[in-house]
Short mmCIF file of C-alpha atoms in Angstrom, two decimals:
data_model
loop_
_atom_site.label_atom_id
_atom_site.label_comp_id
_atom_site.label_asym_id
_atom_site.label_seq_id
_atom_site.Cartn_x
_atom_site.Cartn_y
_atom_site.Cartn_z
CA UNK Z 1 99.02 -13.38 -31.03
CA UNK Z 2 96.13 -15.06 -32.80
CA UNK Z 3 92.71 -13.47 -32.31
CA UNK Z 4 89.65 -15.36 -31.06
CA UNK Z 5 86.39 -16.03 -32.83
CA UNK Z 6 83.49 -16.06 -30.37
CA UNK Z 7 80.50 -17.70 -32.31
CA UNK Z 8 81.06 -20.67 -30.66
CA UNK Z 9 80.65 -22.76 -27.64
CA UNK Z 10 83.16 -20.18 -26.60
CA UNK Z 11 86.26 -18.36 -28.44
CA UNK Z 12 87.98 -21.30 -30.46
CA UNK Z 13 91.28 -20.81 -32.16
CA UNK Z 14 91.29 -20.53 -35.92
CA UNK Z 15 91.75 -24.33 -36.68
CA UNK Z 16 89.90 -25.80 -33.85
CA UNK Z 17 91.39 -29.12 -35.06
CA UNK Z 18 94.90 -28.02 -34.42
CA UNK Z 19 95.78 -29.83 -31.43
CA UNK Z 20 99.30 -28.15 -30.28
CA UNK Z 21 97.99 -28.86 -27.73
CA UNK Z 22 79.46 -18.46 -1.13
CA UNK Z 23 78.29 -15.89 0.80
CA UNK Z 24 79.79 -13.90 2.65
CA UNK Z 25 83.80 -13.20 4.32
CA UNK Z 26 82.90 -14.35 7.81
CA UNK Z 27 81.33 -17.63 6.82
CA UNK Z 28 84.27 -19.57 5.27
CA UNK Z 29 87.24 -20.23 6.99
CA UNK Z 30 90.31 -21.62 5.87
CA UNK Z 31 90.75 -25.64 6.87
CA UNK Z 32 93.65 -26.44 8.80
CA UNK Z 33 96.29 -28.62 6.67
CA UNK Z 34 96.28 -31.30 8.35
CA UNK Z 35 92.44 -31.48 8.55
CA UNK Z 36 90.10 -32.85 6.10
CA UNK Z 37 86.27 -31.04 4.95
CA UNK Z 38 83.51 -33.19 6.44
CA UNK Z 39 80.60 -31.68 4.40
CA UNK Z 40 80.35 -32.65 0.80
CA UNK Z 41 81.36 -29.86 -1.83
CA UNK Z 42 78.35 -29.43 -3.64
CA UNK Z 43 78.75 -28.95 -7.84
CA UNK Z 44 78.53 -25.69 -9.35
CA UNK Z 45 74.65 -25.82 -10.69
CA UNK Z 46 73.84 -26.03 -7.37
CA UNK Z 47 76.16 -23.56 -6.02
CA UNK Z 48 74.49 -21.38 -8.00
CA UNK Z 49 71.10 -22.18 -6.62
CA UNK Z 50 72.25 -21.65 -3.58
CA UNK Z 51 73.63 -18.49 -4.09
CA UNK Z 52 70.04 -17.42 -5.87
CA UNK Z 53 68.30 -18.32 -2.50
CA UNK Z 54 70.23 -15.98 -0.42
CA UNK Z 55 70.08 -13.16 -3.35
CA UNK Z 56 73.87 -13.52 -3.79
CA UNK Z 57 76.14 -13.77 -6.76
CA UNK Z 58 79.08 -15.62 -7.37
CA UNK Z 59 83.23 -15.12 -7.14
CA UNK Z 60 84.46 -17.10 -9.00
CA UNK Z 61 88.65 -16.03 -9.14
CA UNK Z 62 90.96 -18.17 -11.19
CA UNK Z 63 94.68 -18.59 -10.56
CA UNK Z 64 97.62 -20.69 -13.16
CA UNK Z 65 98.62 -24.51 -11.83
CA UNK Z 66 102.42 -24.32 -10.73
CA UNK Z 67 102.78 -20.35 -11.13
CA UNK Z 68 104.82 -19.46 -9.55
CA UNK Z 69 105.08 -23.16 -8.35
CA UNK Z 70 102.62 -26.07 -7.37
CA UNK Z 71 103.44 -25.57 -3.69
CA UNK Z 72 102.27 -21.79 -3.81
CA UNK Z 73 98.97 -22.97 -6.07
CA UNK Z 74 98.15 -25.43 -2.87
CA UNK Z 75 98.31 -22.40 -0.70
CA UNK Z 76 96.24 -19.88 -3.05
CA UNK Z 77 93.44 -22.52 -3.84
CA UNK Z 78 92.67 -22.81 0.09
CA UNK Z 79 92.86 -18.92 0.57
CA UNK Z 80 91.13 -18.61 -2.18
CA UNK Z 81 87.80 -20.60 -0.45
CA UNK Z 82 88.60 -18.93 2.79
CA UNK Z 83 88.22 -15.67 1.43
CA UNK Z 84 84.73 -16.23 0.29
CA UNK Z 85 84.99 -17.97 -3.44
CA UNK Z 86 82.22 -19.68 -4.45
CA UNK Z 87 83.59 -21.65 -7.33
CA UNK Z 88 87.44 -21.37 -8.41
CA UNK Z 89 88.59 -21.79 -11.85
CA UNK Z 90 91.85 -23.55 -11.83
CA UNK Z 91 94.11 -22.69 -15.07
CA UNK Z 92 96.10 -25.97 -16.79
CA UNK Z 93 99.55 -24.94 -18.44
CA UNK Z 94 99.91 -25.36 -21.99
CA UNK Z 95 103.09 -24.18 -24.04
CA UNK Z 96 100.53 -22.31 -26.71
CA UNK Z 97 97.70 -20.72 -25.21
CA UNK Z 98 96.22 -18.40 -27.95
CA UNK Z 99 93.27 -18.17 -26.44
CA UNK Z 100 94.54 -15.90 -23.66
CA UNK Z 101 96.47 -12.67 -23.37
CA UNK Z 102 100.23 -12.05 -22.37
CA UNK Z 103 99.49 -12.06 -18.48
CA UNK Z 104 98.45 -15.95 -18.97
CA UNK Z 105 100.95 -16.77 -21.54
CA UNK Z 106 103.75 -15.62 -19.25
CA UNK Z 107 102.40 -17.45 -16.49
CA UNK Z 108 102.07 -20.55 -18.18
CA UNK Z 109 105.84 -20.70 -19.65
CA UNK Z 110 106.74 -19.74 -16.05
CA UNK Z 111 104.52 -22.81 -15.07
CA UNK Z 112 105.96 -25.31 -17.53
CA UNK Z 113 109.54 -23.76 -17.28
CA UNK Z 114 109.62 -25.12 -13.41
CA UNK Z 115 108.52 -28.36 -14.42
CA UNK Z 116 104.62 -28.60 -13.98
CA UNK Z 117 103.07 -31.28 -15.53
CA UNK Z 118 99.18 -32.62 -15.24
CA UNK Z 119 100.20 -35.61 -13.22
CA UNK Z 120 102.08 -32.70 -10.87
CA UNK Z 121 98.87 -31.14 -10.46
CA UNK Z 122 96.49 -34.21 -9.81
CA UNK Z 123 98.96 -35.25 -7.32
CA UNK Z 124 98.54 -31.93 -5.67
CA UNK Z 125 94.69 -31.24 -5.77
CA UNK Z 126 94.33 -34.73 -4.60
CA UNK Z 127 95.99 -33.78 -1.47
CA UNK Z 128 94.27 -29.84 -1.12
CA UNK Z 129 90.68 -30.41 -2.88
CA UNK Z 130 89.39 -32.00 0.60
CA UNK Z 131 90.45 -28.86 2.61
CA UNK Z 132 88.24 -27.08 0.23
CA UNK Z 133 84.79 -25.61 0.87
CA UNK Z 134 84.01 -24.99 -2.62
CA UNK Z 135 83.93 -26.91 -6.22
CA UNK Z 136 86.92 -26.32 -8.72
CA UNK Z 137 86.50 -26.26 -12.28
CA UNK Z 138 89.81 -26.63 -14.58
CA UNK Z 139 90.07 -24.86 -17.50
CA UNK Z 140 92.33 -26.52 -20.37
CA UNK Z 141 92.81 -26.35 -23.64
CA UNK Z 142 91.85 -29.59 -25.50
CA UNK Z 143 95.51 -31.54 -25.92
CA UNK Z 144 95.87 -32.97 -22.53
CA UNK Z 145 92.24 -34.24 -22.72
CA UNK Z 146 93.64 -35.92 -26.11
CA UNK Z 147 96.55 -37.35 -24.99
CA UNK Z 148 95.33 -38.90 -22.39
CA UNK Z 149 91.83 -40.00 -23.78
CA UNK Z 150 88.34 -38.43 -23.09
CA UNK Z 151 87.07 -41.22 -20.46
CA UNK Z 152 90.44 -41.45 -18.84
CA UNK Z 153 90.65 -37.79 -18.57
CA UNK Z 154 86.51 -37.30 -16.88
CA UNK Z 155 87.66 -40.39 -14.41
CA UNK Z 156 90.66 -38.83 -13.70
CA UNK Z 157 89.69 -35.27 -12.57
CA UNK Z 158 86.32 -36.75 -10.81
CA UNK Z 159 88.79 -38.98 -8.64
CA UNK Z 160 90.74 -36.12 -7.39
CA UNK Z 161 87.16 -33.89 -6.84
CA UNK Z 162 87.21 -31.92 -9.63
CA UNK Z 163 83.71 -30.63 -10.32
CA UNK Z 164 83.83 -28.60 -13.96
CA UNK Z 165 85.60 -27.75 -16.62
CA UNK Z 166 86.31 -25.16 -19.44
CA UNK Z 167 87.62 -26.35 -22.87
CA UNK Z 168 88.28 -22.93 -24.94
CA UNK Z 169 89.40 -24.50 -28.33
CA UNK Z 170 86.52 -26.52 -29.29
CA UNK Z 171 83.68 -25.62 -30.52
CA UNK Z 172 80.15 -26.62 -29.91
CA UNK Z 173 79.62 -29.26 -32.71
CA UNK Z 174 82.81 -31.06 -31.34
CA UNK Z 175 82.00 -31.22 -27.27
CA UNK Z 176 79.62 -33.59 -27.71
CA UNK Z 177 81.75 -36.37 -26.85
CA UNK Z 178 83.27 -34.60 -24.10
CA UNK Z 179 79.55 -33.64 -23.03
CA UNK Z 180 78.91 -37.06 -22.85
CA UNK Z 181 81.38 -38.49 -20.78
CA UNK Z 182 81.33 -35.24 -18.85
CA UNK Z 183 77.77 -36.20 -17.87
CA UNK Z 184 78.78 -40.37 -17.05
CA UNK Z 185 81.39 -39.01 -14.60
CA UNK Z 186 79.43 -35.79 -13.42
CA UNK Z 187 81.66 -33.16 -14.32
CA UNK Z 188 79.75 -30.12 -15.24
CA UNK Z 189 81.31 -29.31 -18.83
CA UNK Z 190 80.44 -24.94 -18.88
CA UNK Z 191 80.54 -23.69 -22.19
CA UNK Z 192 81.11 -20.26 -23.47
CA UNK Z 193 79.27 -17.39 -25.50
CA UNK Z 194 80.31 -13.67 -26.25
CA UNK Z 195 78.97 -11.02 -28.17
CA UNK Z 196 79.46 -11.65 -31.81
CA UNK Z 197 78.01 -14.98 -31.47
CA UNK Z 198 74.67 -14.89 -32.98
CA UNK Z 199 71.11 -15.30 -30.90
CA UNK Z 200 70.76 -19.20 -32.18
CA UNK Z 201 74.23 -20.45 -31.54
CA UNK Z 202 73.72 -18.74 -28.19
CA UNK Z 203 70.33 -20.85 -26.82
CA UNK Z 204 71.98 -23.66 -28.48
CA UNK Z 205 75.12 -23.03 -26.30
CA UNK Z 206 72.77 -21.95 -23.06
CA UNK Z 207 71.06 -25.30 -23.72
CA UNK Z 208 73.95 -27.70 -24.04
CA UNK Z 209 76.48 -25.82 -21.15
CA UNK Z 210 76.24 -27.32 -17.92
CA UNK Z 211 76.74 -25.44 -14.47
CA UNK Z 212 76.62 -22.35 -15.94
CA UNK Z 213 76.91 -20.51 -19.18
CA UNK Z 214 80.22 -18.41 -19.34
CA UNK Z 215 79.43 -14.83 -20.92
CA UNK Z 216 82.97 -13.20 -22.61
CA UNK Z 217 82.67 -9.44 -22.36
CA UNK Z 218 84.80 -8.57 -25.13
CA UNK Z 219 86.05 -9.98 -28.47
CA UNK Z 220 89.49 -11.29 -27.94
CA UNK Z 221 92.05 -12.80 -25.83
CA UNK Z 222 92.03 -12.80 -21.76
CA UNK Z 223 93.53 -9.49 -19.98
CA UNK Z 224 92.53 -7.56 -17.54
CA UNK Z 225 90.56 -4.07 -19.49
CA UNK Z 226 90.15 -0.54 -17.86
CA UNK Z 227 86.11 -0.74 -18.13
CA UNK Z 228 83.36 -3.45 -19.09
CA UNK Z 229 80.98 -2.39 -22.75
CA UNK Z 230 77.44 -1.89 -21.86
CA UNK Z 231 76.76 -4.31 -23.89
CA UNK Z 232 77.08 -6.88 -21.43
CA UNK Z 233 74.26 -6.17 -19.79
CA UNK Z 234 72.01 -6.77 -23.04
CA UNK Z 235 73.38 -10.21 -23.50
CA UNK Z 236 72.94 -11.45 -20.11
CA UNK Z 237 69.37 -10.31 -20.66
CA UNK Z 238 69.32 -11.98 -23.88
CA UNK Z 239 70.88 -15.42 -22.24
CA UNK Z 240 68.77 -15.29 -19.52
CA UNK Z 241 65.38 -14.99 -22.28
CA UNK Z 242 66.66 -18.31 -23.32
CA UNK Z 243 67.60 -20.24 -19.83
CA UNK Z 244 67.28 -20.64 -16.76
CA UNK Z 245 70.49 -21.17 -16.25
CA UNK Z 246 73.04 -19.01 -14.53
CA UNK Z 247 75.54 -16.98 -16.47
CA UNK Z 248 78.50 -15.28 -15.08
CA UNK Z 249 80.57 -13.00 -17.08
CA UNK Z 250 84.24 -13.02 -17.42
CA UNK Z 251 86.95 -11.81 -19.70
CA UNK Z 252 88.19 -8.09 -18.49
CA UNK Z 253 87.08 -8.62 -14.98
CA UNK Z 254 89.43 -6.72 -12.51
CA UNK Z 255 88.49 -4.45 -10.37
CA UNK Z 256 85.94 -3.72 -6.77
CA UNK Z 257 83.77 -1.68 -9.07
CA UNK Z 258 83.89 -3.88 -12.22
CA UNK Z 259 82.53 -6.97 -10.32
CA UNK Z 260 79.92 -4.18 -8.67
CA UNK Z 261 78.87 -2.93 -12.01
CA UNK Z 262 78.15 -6.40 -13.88
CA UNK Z 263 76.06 -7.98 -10.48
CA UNK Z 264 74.32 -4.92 -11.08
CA UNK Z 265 73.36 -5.82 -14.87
CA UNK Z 266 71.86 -9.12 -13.74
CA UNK Z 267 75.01 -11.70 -13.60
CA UNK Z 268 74.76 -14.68 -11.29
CA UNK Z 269 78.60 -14.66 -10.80
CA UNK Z 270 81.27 -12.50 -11.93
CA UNK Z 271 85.12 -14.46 -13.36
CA UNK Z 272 88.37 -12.77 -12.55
CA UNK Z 273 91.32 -14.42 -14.18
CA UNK Z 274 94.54 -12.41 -15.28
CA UNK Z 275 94.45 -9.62 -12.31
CA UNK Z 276 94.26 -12.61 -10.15
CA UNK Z 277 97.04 -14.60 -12.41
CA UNK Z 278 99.35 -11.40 -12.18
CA UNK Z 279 99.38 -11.10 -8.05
CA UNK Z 280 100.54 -14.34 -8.08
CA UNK Z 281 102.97 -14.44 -11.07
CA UNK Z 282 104.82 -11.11 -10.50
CA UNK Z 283 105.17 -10.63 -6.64
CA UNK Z 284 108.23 -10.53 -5.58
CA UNK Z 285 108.01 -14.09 -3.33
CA UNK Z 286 105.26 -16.67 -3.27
CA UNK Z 287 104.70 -15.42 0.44
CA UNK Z 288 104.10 -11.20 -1.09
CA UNK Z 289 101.90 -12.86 -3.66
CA UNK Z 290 99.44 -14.54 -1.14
CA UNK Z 291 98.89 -11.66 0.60
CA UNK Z 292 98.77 -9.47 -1.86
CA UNK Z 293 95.98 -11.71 -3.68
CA UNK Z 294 94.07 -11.88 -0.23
CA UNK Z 295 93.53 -8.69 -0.34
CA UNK Z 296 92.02 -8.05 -3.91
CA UNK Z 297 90.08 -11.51 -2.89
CA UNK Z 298 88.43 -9.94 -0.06
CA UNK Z 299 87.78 -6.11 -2.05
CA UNK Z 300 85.97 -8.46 -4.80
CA UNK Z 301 83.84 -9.93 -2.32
CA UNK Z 302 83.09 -6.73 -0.38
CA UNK Z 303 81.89 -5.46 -3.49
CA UNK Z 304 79.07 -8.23 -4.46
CA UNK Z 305 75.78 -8.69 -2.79
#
């Protein structure tokens, strides 16, 4: 499994130019299916802002598209928001994800295995994104944004309410075309930073990322890890010297008392991917996975301000 370099606009693969490819509990509810939203989802900048009014910080969980099939991702999304996300980070399939550990891999050959494709998934957020309290941000790796064409792509996700999105293979010199069209269609593109990249790649990063800037705790790929460094907390001091932008921290995120710890250092939202990808992936039925995923859901969001 290929390492990651983070000196970038995140952790980019090798050859970057290898293209193989809220508050609180009580005050969300889940929509009823048939029923639409009739507030407007606000983007994630300002969910942010939000959150910094009421002294809050953000849960921001992210699930796998199709795993363990698109019907079951419908379902998670909206208990995700009713559960108290404030922004959820919705994972894109690809069939060589380097950039993330064996819980994500596995997950996204299960995905693809069954069939999921992007068109799969627009059809189905079209249909669940207005039950949804909250903004979604995709994260994909660059080769669906290629094959389908950087403006086609922005207008696509924008049409079915898609409010961000995470590219982990390209680094900073080479979003600025996606940046760009990002901003025409206003999708919030959020770059990433970690701790080996160096203080001026890092303002320059904080500068250009929109939404948010996306701290990785540790060098390497995604997985869930038994304790977060210390040094966390001195780069989200250091990011936040150099914007005034929110940061949340992901990468390693997995437990009540992780989340608790990095608030603590100063984060504006804390990113919980592969314990969340796992529930869902390895219950033994779709139905064992939902409720099984409620339930860390709602110990994450106990443990936050």
């Amino acid at each position: 499994m290929a390492a990651l370099k983070v000196t970038t606009s995140f952790v980019y693969l090798s050859n970057p130019h290898t293209y193989s490819r809220k508050s609180t509990l009580s005050r969300k509810r889940i929509t009823p299916m048939a029923a639409t939203l009739t507030t407007t989802t606000v983007g994630l900048a300002e969910t942010f802002t939000r959150l910094k009014k009421q002294r809050k910080v953000a849960l921001i969980p992210c699930i796998l598209a199709g795993d363990p099939d698109l019907s079951t991702t419908a379902k998670a999304l909206k208990l995700l928001d009713s559960c108290g996300s404030d922004i959820i980070e919705l994972g894109i399939p690809f069939c060589d994800p380097l950039g993330d550990g064996p819980v994500i891999q596995a997950a996204s050959a299960r995905s693809l295995a069954r069939g999921t494709n992007f068109n799969a998934i627009l059809s189905m957020l079209k249909g669940v994104v207005p039950q949804i309290s909250c903004p979604i941000s995709l994260f994909t790796y660059y080769n669906p944004i290629h094959k389908r064409g950087v403006e086609n792509f922005m207008s696509t996700i924008r049409d079915v309410g898609i409010h961000g999105l995470m590219v982990p293979d390209i680094p900073l010199e080479e979003t600025e075309s996606l940046r760009k069209e990002a901003i025409k269609k206003k999708i919030e593109m959020v770059l990433f930073t970690g701790p080996t990249t160096p203080n001026d790649r890092m303002k320059a990063i904080a500068e250009a990322s929109q939404g948010f800037v996306y701290l990785v705790s540790s060098v390497g790929v995604t997985g869930a890890r038994t304790s977060v460094s210390d040094r966390v907390q001195t780069l989200i001091n250091e990011i936040k010297e150099s914007t005034t932008k929110a940061v949340a921290v992901g990468f390693g995120i997995s437990k009540p008392e992780h989340v608790q710890q990095v608030a603590g250092w100063g984060a504006d939202g804390v990113i919980i991917g592969s314990a969340a990808v796992k529930i869902l992936g390895e219950a033994k039925s779709p139905e064992e996975g939902l409720r099984e995923l409620e339930k860390f859901i709602k110990s994450l969001r106990f443990a936050l301000p």
